[in-house]
Short mmCIF file of C-alpha atoms and ligand atoms in Angstrom, two decimals:
data_model
loop_
_atom_site.label_atom_id
_atom_site.label_comp_id
_atom_site.label_asym_id
_atom_site.label_seq_id
_atom_site.Cartn_x
_atom_site.Cartn_y
_atom_site.Cartn_z
CA MET A 49 80.13 112.44 68.47
CA ALA A 50 77.00 111.90 70.09
CA PHE A 51 75.81 108.48 71.54
CA LYS A 52 72.51 107.34 69.68
CA ASN A 53 72.02 105.36 72.77
CA GLN A 54 70.86 107.34 75.94
CA GLU A 55 72.23 104.97 78.55
CA LEU A 56 75.89 104.76 77.05
CA ALA A 57 75.22 108.75 76.71
CA ALA A 58 74.53 108.26 80.37
CA LEU A 59 77.03 106.26 81.51
CA MET A 60 79.40 108.99 79.49
CA GLU A 61 77.67 111.91 81.33
CA ARG A 62 79.03 109.89 84.90
CA VAL A 63 82.17 109.31 83.61
CA ILE A 64 82.76 112.95 83.51
CA LYS A 65 81.50 113.87 86.51
CA ARG A 66 83.22 111.12 88.94
CA ASN A 67 86.22 111.63 87.47
CA PRO A 68 86.64 115.48 87.31
CA GLY A 69 89.61 116.62 85.55
CA GLU A 70 91.03 114.10 83.59
CA PRO A 71 90.08 114.49 80.12
CA GLU A 72 92.50 111.94 78.83
CA PHE A 73 90.86 109.08 80.81
CA HIS A 74 87.86 111.07 79.49
CA GLN A 75 89.08 110.19 75.80
CA ALA A 76 89.84 106.99 76.04
CA VAL A 77 86.47 106.24 77.97
CA GLN A 78 84.52 107.66 75.07
CA GLU A 79 86.15 105.91 72.53
CA VAL A 80 85.83 102.80 73.32
CA LEU A 81 81.45 103.44 74.43
CA GLU A 82 80.98 105.40 71.29
CA SER A 83 82.57 101.80 69.68
CA LEU A 84 80.24 99.68 71.32
CA GLU A 85 77.22 101.10 70.47
CA PRO A 86 76.46 97.93 67.66
CA VAL A 87 77.30 95.72 70.64
CA VAL A 88 74.88 97.23 73.66
CA GLU A 89 71.91 96.84 70.73
CA ARG A 90 72.50 93.00 70.32
CA ARG A 91 73.75 92.56 73.59
CA PRO A 92 71.91 94.80 75.84
CA GLU A 93 72.81 92.70 79.46
CA PHE A 94 76.30 94.23 78.75
CA LEU A 95 74.52 97.38 80.19
CA THR A 96 71.27 95.61 81.85
CA LYS A 97 73.86 93.70 84.27
CA GLY A 98 76.64 96.61 85.09
CA VAL A 99 79.33 95.15 83.35
CA LEU A 100 80.07 98.67 81.28
CA GLU A 101 79.87 100.34 85.17
CA CYS A 102 81.95 98.08 86.35
CA LEU A 103 83.95 97.83 83.40
CA VAL A 104 84.49 102.06 83.51
CA GLU A 105 85.68 102.30 87.63
CA PRO A 106 88.59 100.39 88.21
CA GLU A 107 89.08 97.53 90.73
CA ARG A 108 92.10 99.36 93.03
CA ILE A 109 93.59 102.47 92.70
CA ILE A 110 96.62 102.66 95.24
CA LYS A 111 98.48 106.36 95.51
CA PHE A 112 101.30 106.55 97.55
CA ARG A 113 103.90 108.47 98.94
CA VAL A 114 107.78 108.11 97.23
CA PRO A 115 110.42 109.92 99.66
CA TRP A 116 113.77 109.90 98.57
CA VAL A 117 117.19 110.98 99.11
CA ASP A 118 118.81 113.14 96.23
CA ASP A 119 122.74 113.62 95.86
CA GLN A 120 123.06 116.83 97.59
CA GLY A 121 121.36 114.99 100.49
CA LYS A 122 118.45 116.44 100.58
CA VAL A 123 114.86 114.61 101.02
CA GLN A 124 112.59 114.85 97.94
CA VAL A 125 109.08 113.35 97.86
CA ASN A 126 107.23 112.14 94.22
CA ARG A 127 103.61 110.71 93.81
CA GLY A 128 103.13 107.03 92.82
CA PHE A 129 100.88 105.03 91.58
CA ARG A 130 99.36 101.65 90.56
CA VAL A 131 95.60 101.67 89.10
CA GLN A 132 94.59 97.33 88.84
CA PHE A 133 91.76 98.29 86.77
CA ASN A 134 90.46 94.69 85.89
CA SER A 135 91.78 91.25 86.69
CA ALA A 136 88.25 89.35 84.75
CA ILE A 137 90.80 87.90 82.25
CA GLY A 138 93.95 87.27 84.15
CA PRO A 139 96.05 89.21 86.51
CA TYR A 140 96.50 93.07 86.39
CA LYS A 141 99.29 93.72 83.67
CA GLY A 142 100.63 96.93 82.28
CA GLY A 143 104.05 99.87 82.70
CA LEU A 144 104.84 101.57 84.80
CA ARG A 145 105.75 105.11 83.89
CA LEU A 146 107.95 107.67 85.35
CA HIS A 147 107.65 111.21 83.69
CA PRO A 148 106.75 114.64 85.35
CA SER A 149 103.05 114.23 83.79
CA VAL A 150 101.50 111.39 85.04
CA TYR A 151 98.90 112.22 87.47
CA GLU A 152 95.53 109.83 88.48
CA GLY A 153 94.27 110.58 85.12
CA ILE A 154 96.94 109.70 82.75
CA ILE A 155 97.49 105.68 84.94
CA LYS A 156 93.91 105.40 84.79
CA PHE A 157 93.99 106.05 81.05
CA LEU A 158 96.66 103.87 80.26
CA GLY A 159 95.39 101.58 82.46
CA PHE A 160 91.73 101.30 81.02
CA GLU A 161 93.62 100.69 77.63
CA GLN A 162 95.29 98.38 79.34
CA VAL A 163 92.59 96.40 79.40
CA PHE A 164 91.07 95.81 76.12
CA LYS A 165 94.87 95.54 75.28
CA ASN A 166 96.39 92.64 76.60
CA SER A 167 92.42 91.08 75.97
CA LEU A 168 92.64 91.28 72.44
CA THR A 169 96.01 90.18 72.49
CA GLY A 170 94.18 86.68 73.33
CA LEU A 171 96.27 85.81 76.49
CA PRO A 172 95.17 85.88 80.27
CA ILE A 173 96.37 88.95 81.29
CA GLY A 174 93.78 91.58 82.69
CA GLY A 175 94.58 95.62 82.39
CA GLY A 176 96.56 97.85 84.88
CA LYS A 177 99.21 100.68 85.10
CA GLY A 178 101.39 103.02 87.41
CA GLY A 179 104.13 104.98 87.47
CA SER A 180 104.68 108.63 89.36
CA ASP A 181 105.79 112.12 88.54
CA PHE A 182 109.38 111.60 88.91
CA ASP A 183 111.36 112.60 86.26
CA PRO A 184 114.12 110.63 85.67
CA LYS A 185 115.81 112.99 83.37
CA GLY A 186 119.02 115.09 84.57
CA LYS A 187 119.10 112.62 87.18
CA SER A 188 121.72 110.30 88.61
CA ASP A 189 122.23 106.10 89.00
CA ALA A 190 122.22 106.96 92.42
CA GLU A 191 119.36 108.87 92.79
CA VAL A 192 116.83 107.02 89.99
CA MET A 193 117.80 103.44 92.13
CA ARG A 194 117.21 105.72 95.35
CA PHE A 195 113.93 106.57 93.93
CA CYS A 196 112.78 103.13 92.26
CA GLN A 197 113.53 101.07 95.94
CA SER A 198 111.66 103.36 97.45
CA PHE A 199 108.91 103.12 95.04
CA MET A 200 109.11 99.15 95.23
CA THR A 201 109.00 99.43 98.66
CA GLU A 202 105.20 100.96 99.24
CA LEU A 203 104.12 98.50 95.64
CA CYS A 204 105.31 95.63 96.66
CA ARG A 205 102.61 95.25 98.75
CA HIS A 206 100.45 94.84 96.46
CA ILE A 207 102.14 93.17 93.56
CA GLY A 208 102.80 90.13 92.54
CA PRO A 209 103.15 86.87 89.68
CA ASP A 210 99.43 86.42 90.17
CA THR A 211 98.11 89.45 91.37
CA ASP A 212 99.88 92.09 89.52
CA VAL A 213 103.00 92.25 87.26
CA PRO A 214 103.91 95.68 86.21
CA ALA A 215 106.65 96.07 83.30
CA GLY A 216 108.34 99.23 82.27
CA ASP A 217 106.56 102.24 80.47
CA ILE A 218 108.07 105.83 79.41
CA GLY A 219 111.15 106.77 81.51
CA VAL A 220 111.23 103.13 83.02
CA GLY A 221 113.82 100.58 81.07
CA ALA A 222 116.12 97.84 81.75
CA ARG A 223 117.75 100.10 84.75
CA GLU A 224 114.89 101.14 86.36
CA ILE A 225 113.53 97.62 85.74
CA GLY A 226 116.50 96.39 87.57
CA TYR A 227 116.45 98.40 90.82
CA MET A 228 112.86 97.84 90.74
CA PHE A 229 112.90 93.77 90.87
CA GLY A 230 116.40 93.56 92.95
CA GLN A 231 114.14 95.59 95.67
CA TYR A 232 111.33 93.71 95.70
CA LYS A 233 113.56 90.38 96.04
CA ARG A 234 115.30 91.89 98.90
CA ILE A 235 111.71 92.62 100.63
CA ARG A 236 110.02 89.86 99.62
CA ASN A 237 112.66 87.16 99.98
CA GLU A 238 111.70 85.69 97.03
CA PHE A 239 112.49 85.04 92.97
CA THR A 240 109.03 85.04 91.27
CA GLY A 241 108.43 86.86 87.42
CA VAL A 242 106.78 89.89 89.35
CA LEU A 243 108.48 92.34 86.48
CA THR A 244 108.64 92.14 82.86
CA GLY A 245 111.71 93.54 80.74
CA LYS A 246 113.67 91.96 82.90
CA GLY A 247 117.41 91.51 82.45
CA LEU A 248 118.43 88.47 80.66
CA THR A 249 120.62 87.72 83.15
CA TYR A 250 117.55 87.26 86.06
CA GLY A 251 114.90 85.96 84.17
CA GLY A 252 114.17 88.57 81.44
CA SER A 253 112.96 87.38 77.85
CA LEU A 254 114.45 87.87 74.82
CA ALA A 255 112.59 90.09 72.60
CA ARG A 256 111.05 91.68 74.98
CA LYS A 257 112.80 94.80 74.14
CA GLU A 258 112.23 95.43 70.32
CA ALA A 259 108.85 93.89 71.00
CA THR A 260 106.43 97.01 71.07
CA GLY A 261 108.83 98.29 67.84
CA TYR A 262 108.80 94.85 66.67
CA GLY A 263 105.13 94.02 66.59
CA LEU A 264 103.75 97.43 65.27
CA CYS A 265 105.54 97.03 61.88
CA TYR A 266 104.03 93.52 62.09
CA PHE A 267 100.55 94.92 62.75
CA THR A 268 101.35 97.75 60.28
CA GLU A 269 101.86 94.95 57.54
CA GLU A 270 99.61 93.11 57.66
CA MET A 271 96.81 96.48 57.31
CA LEU A 272 99.37 97.40 54.37
CA LYS A 273 98.95 93.34 52.55
CA ALA A 274 95.38 93.84 53.51
CA ALA A 275 95.08 96.70 51.07
CA GLY A 276 97.41 94.70 48.87
CA LYS A 277 100.36 96.91 50.02
CA SER A 278 103.94 96.63 51.58
CA PHE A 279 106.89 98.28 53.41
CA GLU A 280 109.02 97.77 50.58
CA GLY A 281 110.22 100.98 49.34
CA LYS A 282 107.73 103.65 51.88
CA ARG A 283 108.96 106.88 53.49
CA VAL A 284 108.24 105.81 57.26
CA VAL A 285 108.51 108.89 59.86
CA ILE A 286 108.46 107.95 63.05
CA SER A 287 107.94 110.56 66.39
CA GLY A 288 110.40 109.68 69.77
CA SER A 289 113.64 108.00 69.76
CA GLY A 290 112.46 105.39 72.69
CA ASN A 291 112.27 101.56 72.83
CA VAL A 292 109.45 101.94 71.50
CA ALA A 293 110.47 104.29 68.36
CA ILE A 294 114.06 102.87 67.77
CA TYR A 295 112.78 98.92 67.62
CA ALA A 296 109.62 100.23 65.06
CA HIS A 297 112.69 102.33 62.89
CA GLU A 298 114.69 98.87 62.99
CA LYS A 299 111.86 96.45 61.58
CA ALA A 300 110.53 98.71 59.47
CA THR A 301 114.20 99.23 57.46
CA SER A 302 114.09 95.06 57.89
CA LEU A 303 111.13 95.04 55.42
CA GLY A 304 112.10 97.41 53.02
CA ALA A 305 111.40 100.88 54.68
CA LYS A 306 113.22 104.54 55.38
CA VAL A 307 112.96 105.69 57.88
CA VAL A 308 113.43 109.76 57.42
CA ALA A 309 112.67 111.28 60.90
CA MET A 310 112.30 110.44 64.45
CA SER A 311 111.78 113.32 67.38
CA ASP A 312 112.37 113.44 71.09
CA SER A 313 110.60 115.77 73.38
CA ASN A 314 112.76 119.06 72.42
CA GLY A 315 112.26 118.57 68.75
CA TYR A 316 112.77 116.23 65.37
CA ILE A 317 115.80 115.19 62.75
CA TYR A 318 114.98 114.37 59.16
CA ASP A 319 117.70 112.72 57.14
CA ALA A 320 117.13 113.08 53.04
CA ASP A 321 119.31 109.42 53.66
CA GLY A 322 117.40 107.52 55.94
CA VAL A 323 118.13 108.21 59.81
CA CYS A 324 121.40 106.07 61.23
CA LEU A 325 120.04 103.89 63.63
CA ASP A 326 123.50 102.69 64.89
CA THR A 327 123.60 106.25 65.69
CA VAL A 328 120.33 107.00 66.95
CA LYS A 329 120.59 103.85 69.60
CA GLY A 330 123.96 105.28 70.61
CA ILE A 331 122.51 108.57 71.23
CA LYS A 332 119.44 106.98 73.45
CA GLU A 333 120.40 103.35 75.07
CA VAL A 334 124.01 104.51 75.22
CA ARG A 335 124.89 108.15 76.32
CA ARG A 336 120.71 109.16 77.70
CA GLY A 337 121.53 111.76 75.12
CA ARG A 338 119.22 113.90 72.87
CA ILE A 339 118.11 114.14 69.06
CA LYS A 340 119.84 117.03 68.62
CA GLU A 341 123.21 115.41 69.33
CA TYR A 342 122.95 113.23 65.68
CA LEU A 343 123.65 115.69 63.39
CA ASP A 344 127.26 115.80 65.30
CA THR A 345 128.10 112.48 62.91
CA HIS A 346 125.55 113.03 59.56
CA PRO A 347 126.09 116.70 59.50
CA LYS A 348 123.53 117.02 56.11
CA ALA A 349 120.92 115.59 58.58
CA GLU A 350 118.42 118.36 59.09
CA TYR A 351 117.21 119.15 63.76
CA HIS A 352 114.22 121.54 64.15
CA GLU A 353 113.73 122.78 67.61
CA GLY A 354 109.42 121.25 68.63
CA CYS A 355 108.10 117.68 67.61
CA LYS A 356 104.85 119.45 66.03
CA ASN A 357 106.28 119.50 62.97
CA ILE A 358 107.76 116.64 62.21
CA TRP A 359 103.84 115.56 60.74
CA THR A 360 105.14 117.98 58.13
CA ILE A 361 107.33 115.65 56.39
CA ALA A 362 106.01 114.25 53.55
CA CYS A 363 105.85 110.27 53.98
CA ASP A 364 103.83 107.16 52.83
CA VAL A 365 103.62 105.39 57.02
CA ALA A 366 103.68 107.47 59.49
CA LEU A 367 104.62 105.73 62.93
CA PRO A 368 103.69 108.06 66.39
CA CYS A 369 106.04 106.46 69.04
CA ALA A 370 106.42 109.41 71.94
CA THR A 371 103.42 110.37 73.66
CA GLN A 372 100.09 110.73 74.08
CA ASN A 373 97.75 113.60 72.02
CA GLU A 374 101.08 114.05 69.79
CA LEU A 375 98.72 114.06 66.51
CA ASP A 376 96.10 116.40 66.02
CA GLY A 377 93.55 116.84 63.55
CA ASP A 378 95.70 120.10 61.37
CA ALA A 379 99.10 117.03 61.58
CA ALA A 380 96.47 114.27 60.21
CA ALA A 381 95.30 116.88 57.53
CA THR A 382 98.59 117.66 56.59
CA LEU A 383 99.39 114.10 56.70
CA VAL A 384 97.33 113.81 54.21
CA LYS A 385 97.89 116.27 51.90
CA ASN A 386 101.07 115.18 52.32
CA GLY A 387 99.25 111.15 50.19
CA VAL A 388 100.46 109.39 53.30
CA ILE A 389 98.52 105.44 53.11
CA ALA A 390 99.06 104.55 57.55
CA VAL A 391 99.46 105.83 60.14
CA ALA A 392 99.78 102.83 62.80
CA GLU A 393 100.45 104.40 66.58
CA GLY A 394 103.23 102.79 68.64
CA ALA A 395 102.56 105.45 71.77
CA ASN A 396 99.57 105.07 73.65
CA MET A 397 96.24 107.32 72.28
CA PRO A 398 98.84 109.79 70.12
CA SER A 399 96.19 110.68 67.79
CA THR A 400 93.77 113.17 68.33
CA PRO A 401 90.02 112.24 68.23
CA ASP A 402 90.36 114.26 65.54
CA ALA A 403 93.03 113.04 63.77
CA ILE A 404 91.53 109.48 63.71
CA HIS A 405 88.44 111.11 61.90
CA THR A 406 90.27 112.65 59.45
CA PHE A 407 92.79 110.11 58.50
CA GLN A 408 89.60 107.46 58.33
CA LYS A 409 87.76 109.89 56.56
CA ASN A 410 90.40 110.20 53.76
CA GLY A 411 91.21 106.41 53.69
CA VAL A 412 94.06 105.39 55.02
CA LEU A 413 94.63 103.10 56.93
CA PHE A 414 94.72 103.49 60.42
CA GLY A 415 96.06 101.29 63.73
CA PRO A 416 94.93 102.13 66.66
CA ALA A 417 97.68 101.29 70.16
CA LYS A 418 95.29 98.72 71.26
CA ALA A 419 95.47 96.42 68.80
CA ALA A 420 98.95 98.13 67.06
CA ASN A 421 101.10 98.27 70.32
CA ALA A 422 100.17 95.00 71.95
CA GLY A 423 103.60 93.31 71.16
CA GLY A 424 105.06 94.57 74.12
CA VAL A 425 102.71 93.16 76.46
CA ALA A 426 102.63 90.27 74.44
CA THR A 427 106.02 89.81 74.57
CA SER A 428 105.75 90.66 78.56
CA ALA A 429 103.23 87.63 79.30
CA LEU A 430 105.38 85.13 77.47
CA GLU A 431 108.23 86.43 79.52
CA MET A 432 105.67 85.19 82.48
CA SER A 433 105.07 82.07 80.88
CA GLN A 434 109.62 81.18 80.67
CA ASN A 435 109.40 82.81 84.60
CA SER A 436 106.70 79.93 85.43
CA MET A 437 108.03 77.53 83.40
CA ARG A 438 111.74 78.23 84.57
CA TYR A 439 112.70 78.13 81.25
CA SER A 440 113.84 80.15 77.90
CA TRP A 441 112.50 80.00 74.49
CA THR A 442 115.33 81.43 71.99
CA PHE A 443 115.10 85.46 70.35
CA GLU A 444 113.36 83.26 67.21
CA GLU A 445 110.94 81.33 69.72
CA VAL A 446 109.32 84.84 70.55
CA ASP A 447 109.76 86.65 67.85
CA ALA A 448 108.09 83.70 65.73
CA LYS A 449 104.94 83.53 68.82
CA LEU A 450 105.10 87.20 68.55
CA HIS A 451 104.33 87.65 65.05
CA GLN A 452 101.88 85.15 65.52
CA ILE A 453 100.23 87.11 67.86
CA MET A 454 100.15 90.31 65.91
CA LYS A 455 98.61 88.38 62.77
CA GLY A 456 95.90 87.08 65.12
CA ILE A 457 95.45 91.09 66.52
CA TYR A 458 94.84 92.06 63.44
CA ALA A 459 92.52 88.98 62.02
CA ASN A 460 90.33 89.12 65.07
CA ALA A 461 89.65 93.17 64.90
CA ALA A 462 89.59 93.47 61.44
CA LYS A 463 86.55 90.42 61.92
CA ALA A 464 84.86 92.30 64.31
CA ALA A 465 84.94 95.54 62.28
CA GLU A 466 83.32 93.55 59.80
CA GLU A 467 80.65 91.61 61.95
CA TYR A 468 79.49 94.69 63.17
CA GLY A 469 79.30 96.69 60.38
CA MET A 470 82.00 98.84 60.17
CA LYS A 471 84.65 96.93 57.94
CA GLY A 472 87.73 98.89 57.65
CA ASN A 473 87.63 100.40 61.47
CA LEU A 474 89.58 98.67 63.50
CA VAL A 475 89.46 101.04 66.45
CA ALA A 476 86.21 100.61 66.69
CA GLY A 477 86.74 96.45 65.73
CA ALA A 478 90.02 96.05 68.44
CA ASN A 479 87.20 98.06 70.78
CA ILE A 480 85.14 95.87 70.28
CA ALA A 481 86.83 92.19 70.56
CA GLY A 482 88.91 93.27 73.43
CA PHE A 483 85.55 93.63 74.62
CA LEU A 484 84.00 90.87 74.64
CA LYS A 485 86.48 88.67 76.15
CA VAL A 486 86.57 90.66 79.45
CA ALA A 487 82.54 91.23 79.47
CA GLU A 488 81.27 87.43 78.33
CA SER A 489 83.96 87.14 82.06
CA MET A 490 82.37 89.70 84.47
CA LEU A 491 79.00 88.23 82.89
CA ALA A 492 79.98 84.72 83.64
CA PHE A 493 81.26 85.84 87.69
CA GLY A 494 77.61 87.43 88.22
CA ALA A 495 77.49 91.34 89.82
CA CYS A 496 80.72 92.24 88.73
P1 NDP B 25 110.50 105.48 76.00
O1 NDP B 25 110.41 107.06 77.56
O2 NDP B 25 111.70 105.19 75.79
O3 NDP B 25 111.00 106.98 74.83
C1 NDP B 25 109.49 108.20 74.32
C2 NDP B 25 109.77 108.65 73.64
O4 NDP B 25 108.63 109.75 73.62
C3 NDP B 25 111.31 109.85 74.24
O5 NDP B 25 112.45 109.45 72.61
C4 NDP B 25 110.38 111.31 73.96
O6 NDP B 25 111.89 112.18 74.51
C5 NDP B 25 109.65 111.19 73.96
N1 NDP B 25 108.13 111.60 74.86
C6 NDP B 25 107.90 111.19 75.81
N2 NDP B 25 106.94 112.17 76.27
C7 NDP B 25 107.17 113.30 75.38
C8 NDP B 25 106.31 114.56 75.02
N3 NDP B 25 105.15 114.75 76.45
N4 NDP B 25 106.02 115.07 74.00
C9 NDP B 25 107.08 115.35 73.18
N5 NDP B 25 108.42 113.81 72.67
C10 NDP B 25 107.92 113.11 74.32
O7 NDP B 25 109.07 104.93 76.50
P2 NDP B 25 108.34 103.68 75.18
O8 NDP B 25 109.01 104.17 74.17
O9 NDP B 25 108.39 102.85 76.04
O10 NDP B 25 107.25 104.16 74.77
C11 NDP B 25 106.80 105.31 73.88
C12 NDP B 25 104.87 104.92 73.69
O11 NDP B 25 104.76 104.03 73.91
C13 NDP B 25 104.55 105.64 75.10
O12 NDP B 25 103.01 106.33 74.69
C14 NDP B 25 103.80 104.08 75.56
O13 NDP B 25 102.74 104.17 76.44
C15 NDP B 25 104.08 103.40 75.09
N6 NDP B 25 103.70 102.11 74.64
C16 NDP B 25 105.41 101.18 75.38
C17 NDP B 25 105.25 100.18 75.52
C18 NDP B 25 107.14 99.72 75.92
O14 NDP B 25 106.94 98.31 76.22
N7 NDP B 25 107.67 100.35 76.58
C19 NDP B 25 104.30 98.96 75.16
C20 NDP B 25 103.19 99.39 74.05
C21 NDP B 25 102.69 101.26 74.05
P3 NDP B 25 112.40 111.79 75.53
O15 NDP B 25 113.49 111.49 75.86
O16 NDP B 25 113.01 114.13 74.71
O17 NDP B 25 111.65 111.98 76.63
#
């Protein structure tokens, strides 16, 4: 889509020029700037006073060498990143991703999205993201530990409970957070809530593990409710079988839906009787195995190589929970043809712009990642609160707060969309609602 506002168009051109070879970052910025057209029409000072110009430039990018020794005694070298994108409303907050595809552009896109998402939660957290091109797959526990310790040896200079509080993301779960927290504590000689997603014995929050997936379903439930529908009796397809996907399955099922397909980066399973979550947890959380092993105990289910065709399975609700740009225009058209009524993003930016356009054009309820998957970071912020208080809430208390936060995010995104003449467009609504709080703060600071 072309910009009507020439200054926004020029800003987008500058972003592309200044950040060459980073298509994911361009895509994320383009979407936000498009949504903000009606906002700058009413509030031109966001442009004239440089707020938008600052917003698309990270406050700080830290890029470092991560040397570690493999089990053969050989030195391996990876690249580490932390993009501290925006601290206007609180300390930088956002996950760490360990995946071979990681480069600066991926971390920048994720950090940029995180700014708006964190603002939408209503909690005082700024936006950041980090990670490395290290691939934990196939590595021994000792190798993962040596990598994480080396990574934290550098990162610990740049983070802190009031500065920057990283968490997990793809490839970073409880094991990696444990190794990193241990190393931070050893070097800094302090026990603080510097990371979230910690183990329950050393400051973690109950319900953090479940939060992104549960929050995604709470958000989807609100979208469905507003349209007079519910999860009850719906067929659901979920891509991925990691942290977000597993707990999206758990909550969707508890709300009366049947999850019929899940995937990993090799392929997908289809089980017409409903995917057995205990089996998937055993494969993924306990054994770190592959999704195709599901057929060992469920021979009537199907396994297909490659993940893209998961979207050819007919469903009422689709929850992409694996990775960016995993659902394109063709996949969206197929989902629409097969009668999908709602799509909500558990992963960050899993739908391409074409796919989003297809859903919106066809009246499919669409929950964008910034809003729909914000339950993870919201609960991370609740973990920070508990750490500061040196106190722990029960699972039920955290879950109830999460549920309230997700309802609030839905209401705010829906309200902003309506106020700016785009009723029902939660992409625009989430971008606008998230933006306004950050932008007002930046304005208050003067030259930001
Ligand atoms: P996990 O590492 O636990 O799981 C990721 C899942 O996605 C795995 O099943 C993985 O398969 C699959 N996957 C990863 N990369 C690809 C790829 N390139 N193509 C196909 N499948 C892929 O990560 P999370 O569940 O934590 O994260 C999933 C998504 O949710 C990410 O986009 C993340 O940024 C987002 N997110 C996560 C939050 C959290 O709290 N964890 C919070 C908000 C967003 P395999 O095992 O084969 O690699």
